[in-house]
Amino acid sequence: MTTEEKKWFLSLPKEMKLALMDDMLKEDQTGMAFETMNILLEAPISEGGISSDEIKEIFDKDLERRENNK
C-alpha cells in the first residue's frame, strides 16, 4: 500500500475501518486483515489509528464465529 493509500485509508471513519477488517476476516482474507491491523496500530490515533483493544474485539469476534461454525 502506498503512502497516499494509507493516508486515505486512515482518513476513513473508525467504524468503517473496523467493518472492513471484519469483512476481510469473514472472507478468510486473514493476511490482508493483519496488514490492515498493522497500519491501524502503527498510526497514532490522532491520525486515524485504532487502539489495540478495539482491534482485538474484531479478531475475538472472528475467532468466536469460527468456533461456532465448526
PDB file of C-alpha atoms in Angstrom:
ATOM      1  CA  MET A   1       0.000   0.000   0.000  1.00  0.00           C
ATOM      2  CA  THR A   2       1.420   3.377  -0.952  1.00  0.00           C
ATOM      3  CA  THR A   3       1.729   6.269   1.487  1.00  0.00           C
ATOM      4  CA  GLU A   4      -1.183   8.043  -0.209  1.00  0.00           C
ATOM      5  CA  GLU A   5      -3.356   4.925   0.030  1.00  0.00           C
ATOM      6  CA  LYS A   6      -2.519   4.604   3.734  1.00  0.00           C
ATOM      7  CA  LYS A   7      -3.422   8.252   4.325  1.00  0.00           C
ATOM      8  CA  TRP A   8      -6.716   7.743   2.522  1.00  0.00           C
ATOM      9  CA  PHE A   9      -7.473   4.568   4.477  1.00  0.00           C
ATOM     10  CA  LEU A  10      -6.626   6.215   7.796  1.00  0.00           C
ATOM     11  CA  SER A  11      -8.952   9.118   6.916  1.00  0.00           C
ATOM     12  CA  LEU A  12     -11.985   6.796   6.789  1.00  0.00           C
ATOM     13  CA  PRO A  13     -14.356   6.728   9.772  1.00  0.00           C
ATOM     14  CA  LYS A  14     -13.258   4.329  12.514  1.00  0.00           C
ATOM     15  CA  GLU A  15     -16.422   2.235  12.204  1.00  0.00           C
ATOM     16  CA  MET A  16     -15.775   1.730   8.503  1.00  0.00           C
ATOM     17  CA  LYS A  17     -12.162   0.634   9.072  1.00  0.00           C
ATOM     18  CA  LEU A  18     -13.255  -1.876  11.714  1.00  0.00           C
ATOM     19  CA  ALA A  19     -16.075  -3.151   9.485  1.00  0.00           C
ATOM     20  CA  LEU A  20     -13.668  -3.599   6.568  1.00  0.00           C
ATOM     21  CA  MET A  21     -11.295  -5.603   8.755  1.00  0.00           C
ATOM     22  CA  ASP A  22     -14.205  -7.731   9.995  1.00  0.00           C
ATOM     23  CA  ASP A  23     -15.295  -8.355   6.391  1.00  0.00           C
ATOM     24  CA  MET A  24     -11.752  -9.403   5.457  1.00  0.00           C
ATOM     25  CA  LEU A  25     -11.776 -11.968   8.248  1.00  0.00           C
ATOM     26  CA  LYS A  26     -15.248 -13.235   7.260  1.00  0.00           C
ATOM     27  CA  GLU A  27     -13.925 -13.759   3.725  1.00  0.00           C
ATOM     28  CA  ASP A  28     -10.814 -15.600   5.018  1.00  0.00           C
ATOM     29  CA  GLN A  29      -8.557 -12.744   3.888  1.00  0.00           C
ATOM     30  CA  THR A  30      -6.519 -13.103   7.091  1.00  0.00           C
ATOM     31  CA  GLY A  31      -3.284 -11.786   5.605  1.00  0.00           C
ATOM     32  CA  MET A  32      -4.993  -8.644   4.386  1.00  0.00           C
ATOM     33  CA  ALA A  33      -6.679  -8.216   7.783  1.00  0.00           C
ATOM     34  CA  PHE A  34      -3.285  -8.431   9.510  1.00  0.00           C
ATOM     35  CA  GLU A  35      -1.798  -5.875   7.096  1.00  0.00           C
ATOM     36  CA  THR A  36      -4.707  -3.580   7.866  1.00  0.00           C
ATOM     37  CA  MET A  37      -4.267  -4.152  11.583  1.00  0.00           C
ATOM     38  CA  ASN A  38      -0.590  -3.199  11.356  1.00  0.00           C
ATOM     39  CA  ILE A  39      -1.402   0.031   9.528  1.00  0.00           C
ATOM     40  CA  LEU A  40      -4.006   0.938  12.151  1.00  0.00           C
ATOM     41  CA  LEU A  41      -1.711   0.095  15.066  1.00  0.00           C
ATOM     42  CA  GLU A  42       1.317   1.941  13.663  1.00  0.00           C
ATOM     43  CA  ALA A  43      -0.624   5.159  13.089  1.00  0.00           C
ATOM     44  CA  PRO A  44      -1.295   7.489  16.014  1.00  0.00           C
ATOM     45  CA  ILE A  45      -4.963   7.550  16.995  1.00  0.00           C
ATOM     46  CA  SER A  46      -4.999  11.271  16.206  1.00  0.00           C
ATOM     47  CA  GLU A  47      -4.082  10.383  12.609  1.00  0.00           C
ATOM     48  CA  GLY A  48      -6.657   7.628  12.115  1.00  0.00           C
ATOM     49  CA  GLY A  49      -5.089   4.762  14.027  1.00  0.00           C
ATOM     50  CA  ILE A  50      -7.181   2.491  16.229  1.00  0.00           C
ATOM     51  CA  SER A  51      -6.415   1.146  19.693  1.00  0.00           C
ATOM     52  CA  SER A  52      -5.262  -2.430  20.098  1.00  0.00           C
ATOM     53  CA  ASP A  53      -8.273  -3.166  22.337  1.00  0.00           C
ATOM     54  CA  GLU A  54     -10.729  -2.215  19.590  1.00  0.00           C
ATOM     55  CA  ILE A  55      -8.852  -4.281  17.013  1.00  0.00           C
ATOM     56  CA  LYS A  56      -8.694  -7.226  19.416  1.00  0.00           C
ATOM     57  CA  GLU A  57     -12.502  -7.144  19.656  1.00  0.00           C
ATOM     58  CA  ILE A  58     -12.741  -7.710  15.891  1.00  0.00           C
ATOM     59  CA  PHE A  59     -10.316 -10.656  15.976  1.00  0.00           C
ATOM     60  CA  ASP A  60     -12.021 -12.142  19.064  1.00  0.00           C
ATOM     61  CA  LYS A  61     -15.394 -11.899  17.316  1.00  0.00           C
ATOM     62  CA  ASP A  62     -13.923 -13.717  14.310  1.00  0.00           C
ATOM     63  CA  LEU A  63     -12.473 -16.487  16.488  1.00  0.00           C
ATOM     64  CA  GLU A  64     -15.846 -16.936  18.179  1.00  0.00           C
ATOM     65  CA  ARG A  65     -17.583 -17.033  14.793  1.00  0.00           C
ATOM     66  CA  ARG A  66     -15.146 -19.698  13.576  1.00  0.00           C
ATOM     67  CA  GLU A  67     -15.637 -21.789  16.733  1.00  0.00           C
ATOM     68  CA  ASN A  68     -19.413 -21.668  16.322  1.00  0.00           C
ATOM     69  CA  ASN A  69     -19.145 -22.781  12.691  1.00  0.00           C
ATOM     70  CA  LYS A  70     -17.239 -25.990  13.437  1.00  0.00           C
TER      71      LYS A  70
END
